[in-house]
Amino acid sequence: MIDSLDMTDADRALVVEQCRQSEEDRIVVTHGTDTMVETARAVAAAGLVGRTVVFTGAMIPYAFGSSDGLFNLGSALSFAQALPPGVYVAMNGQVFPWDHVRKNRDTASFERI
């Protein structure tokens, strides 16, 4: 549990390795939104054939009281069951391929690119 802005390449390698070693082929990763796409890129680059990995997080931190995190987690769990193998980002009820999404800090949302 670290702030995603403090993540290093070694931290991303650990996420990749945990996904690689998982007995499950459908994985949900909770992650800070600032560098979620960078970690998703590392997982995608690892070429984990046959696995569906969905990243999600909260735009509003849980500590603020009215977080979107639980909604996003529930959505990510559903997307992980329904999507074909690949790496995705699930936020605000939407799912994006990892390489077609970015965080828009002005609108406090993720958007397709």
Short mmCIF file of C-alpha atoms in Angstrom, two decimals:
data_model
loop_
_atom_site.label_atom_id
_atom_site.label_comp_id
_atom_site.label_asym_id
_atom_site.label_seq_id
_atom_site.Cartn_x
_atom_site.Cartn_y
_atom_site.Cartn_z
CA MET A 1 0.00 0.00 0.00
CA ILE A 2 1.89 2.98 -1.36
CA ASP A 3 0.90 6.13 -3.15
CA SER A 4 0.99 5.40 -6.85
CA LEU A 5 3.14 8.50 -7.40
CA ASP A 6 5.80 6.81 -5.26
CA MET A 7 5.80 3.57 -7.28
CA THR A 8 9.10 2.50 -8.82
CA ASP A 9 9.92 0.10 -11.62
CA ALA A 10 10.62 -2.48 -8.93
CA ASP A 11 7.11 -2.00 -7.53
CA ARG A 12 5.64 -2.47 -11.00
CA ALA A 13 7.74 -5.59 -11.49
CA LEU A 14 6.26 -6.95 -8.26
CA VAL A 15 2.73 -6.35 -9.57
CA VAL A 16 3.66 -8.11 -12.82
CA GLU A 17 5.14 -11.06 -10.93
CA GLN A 18 2.08 -11.40 -8.69
CA CYS A 19 -0.15 -11.46 -11.77
CA ARG A 20 2.16 -14.04 -13.38
CA GLN A 21 2.13 -16.30 -10.30
CA SER A 22 -1.61 -16.05 -9.68
CA GLU A 23 -3.50 -19.30 -10.01
CA GLU A 24 -6.43 -17.26 -11.28
CA ASP A 25 -6.69 -16.16 -14.89
CA ARG A 26 -9.00 -13.22 -14.08
CA ILE A 27 -7.38 -10.62 -11.84
CA VAL A 28 -8.47 -7.26 -10.43
CA VAL A 29 -5.75 -4.87 -9.26
CA THR A 30 -6.61 -1.90 -7.07
CA HIS A 31 -4.24 0.95 -7.78
CA GLY A 32 -3.83 4.68 -7.30
CA THR A 33 -5.15 6.58 -10.28
CA ASP A 34 -2.11 8.79 -10.92
CA THR A 35 0.08 5.99 -12.36
CA MET A 36 -2.46 3.23 -12.97
CA VAL A 37 -1.90 3.29 -16.73
CA GLU A 38 1.89 2.97 -16.31
CA THR A 39 1.49 -0.17 -14.21
CA ALA A 40 -1.10 -1.55 -16.64
CA ARG A 41 1.49 -0.98 -19.40
CA ALA A 42 4.05 -3.04 -17.47
CA VAL A 43 1.57 -5.90 -17.01
CA ALA A 44 0.64 -5.79 -20.70
CA ALA A 45 4.31 -5.83 -21.71
CA ALA A 46 4.80 -9.01 -19.68
CA GLY A 47 2.58 -10.88 -22.16
CA LEU A 48 0.55 -12.83 -19.62
CA VAL A 49 -1.22 -15.02 -22.17
CA GLY A 50 -4.74 -16.07 -21.31
CA ARG A 51 -5.18 -13.66 -18.40
CA THR A 52 -7.66 -10.87 -17.97
CA VAL A 53 -6.26 -8.14 -15.72
CA VAL A 54 -8.46 -5.20 -14.76
CA PHE A 55 -7.06 -2.17 -12.93
CA THR A 56 -9.31 0.06 -10.88
CA GLY A 57 -9.13 2.66 -8.14
CA ALA A 58 -10.87 5.69 -6.69
CA MET A 59 -10.91 9.24 -7.94
CA ILE A 60 -12.23 10.25 -4.52
CA PRO A 61 -10.14 8.73 -1.70
CA TYR A 62 -12.01 6.58 0.81
CA ALA A 63 -10.80 8.84 3.61
CA PHE A 64 -12.95 11.65 2.17
CA GLY A 65 -16.11 9.73 3.06
CA SER A 66 -18.01 9.50 -0.22
CA SER A 67 -15.59 7.51 -2.34
CA ASP A 68 -16.29 6.03 -5.75
CA GLY A 69 -13.91 3.17 -4.95
CA LEU A 70 -16.48 0.52 -4.02
CA PHE A 71 -18.52 1.21 -7.15
CA ASN A 72 -15.37 0.99 -9.28
CA LEU A 73 -14.30 -2.23 -7.57
CA GLY A 74 -17.69 -3.83 -8.21
CA SER A 75 -17.57 -2.75 -11.85
CA ALA A 76 -14.02 -4.10 -12.22
CA LEU A 77 -15.07 -7.48 -10.79
CA SER A 78 -17.86 -7.69 -13.36
CA PHE A 79 -15.64 -6.59 -16.23
CA ALA A 80 -12.97 -9.12 -15.23
CA GLN A 81 -15.51 -11.92 -15.59
CA ALA A 82 -16.88 -10.74 -18.93
CA LEU A 83 -13.87 -9.46 -20.89
CA PRO A 84 -11.53 -11.52 -23.06
CA PRO A 85 -7.87 -11.86 -22.04
CA GLY A 86 -6.02 -8.56 -21.96
CA VAL A 87 -5.23 -5.64 -19.68
CA TYR A 88 -7.88 -3.03 -18.92
CA VAL A 89 -8.69 0.00 -16.76
CA ALA A 90 -12.17 0.15 -15.21
CA MET A 91 -13.33 3.47 -13.79
CA ASN A 92 -16.71 5.16 -13.37
CA GLY A 93 -18.66 2.26 -14.86
CA GLN A 94 -16.57 2.22 -18.03
CA VAL A 95 -13.81 -0.09 -19.16
CA PHE A 96 -10.92 0.84 -21.43
CA PRO A 97 -8.07 -1.12 -23.01
CA TRP A 98 -4.96 -0.07 -21.07
CA ASP A 99 -3.43 1.59 -24.13
CA HIS A 100 -6.51 3.64 -25.04
CA VAL A 101 -7.10 5.51 -21.79
CA ARG A 102 -5.71 8.41 -19.82
CA LYS A 103 -6.55 10.23 -16.63
CA ASN A 104 -7.98 13.67 -17.27
CA ARG A 105 -7.05 15.69 -14.20
CA ASP A 106 -9.25 18.62 -15.27
CA THR A 107 -12.45 16.56 -15.30
CA ALA A 108 -11.32 14.10 -12.60
CA SER A 109 -12.15 11.14 -14.83
CA PHE A 110 -10.62 8.62 -17.16
CA GLU A 111 -11.21 9.02 -20.88
CA ARG A 112 -10.65 7.05 -24.06
CA ILE A 113 -7.77 8.16 -26.28
#
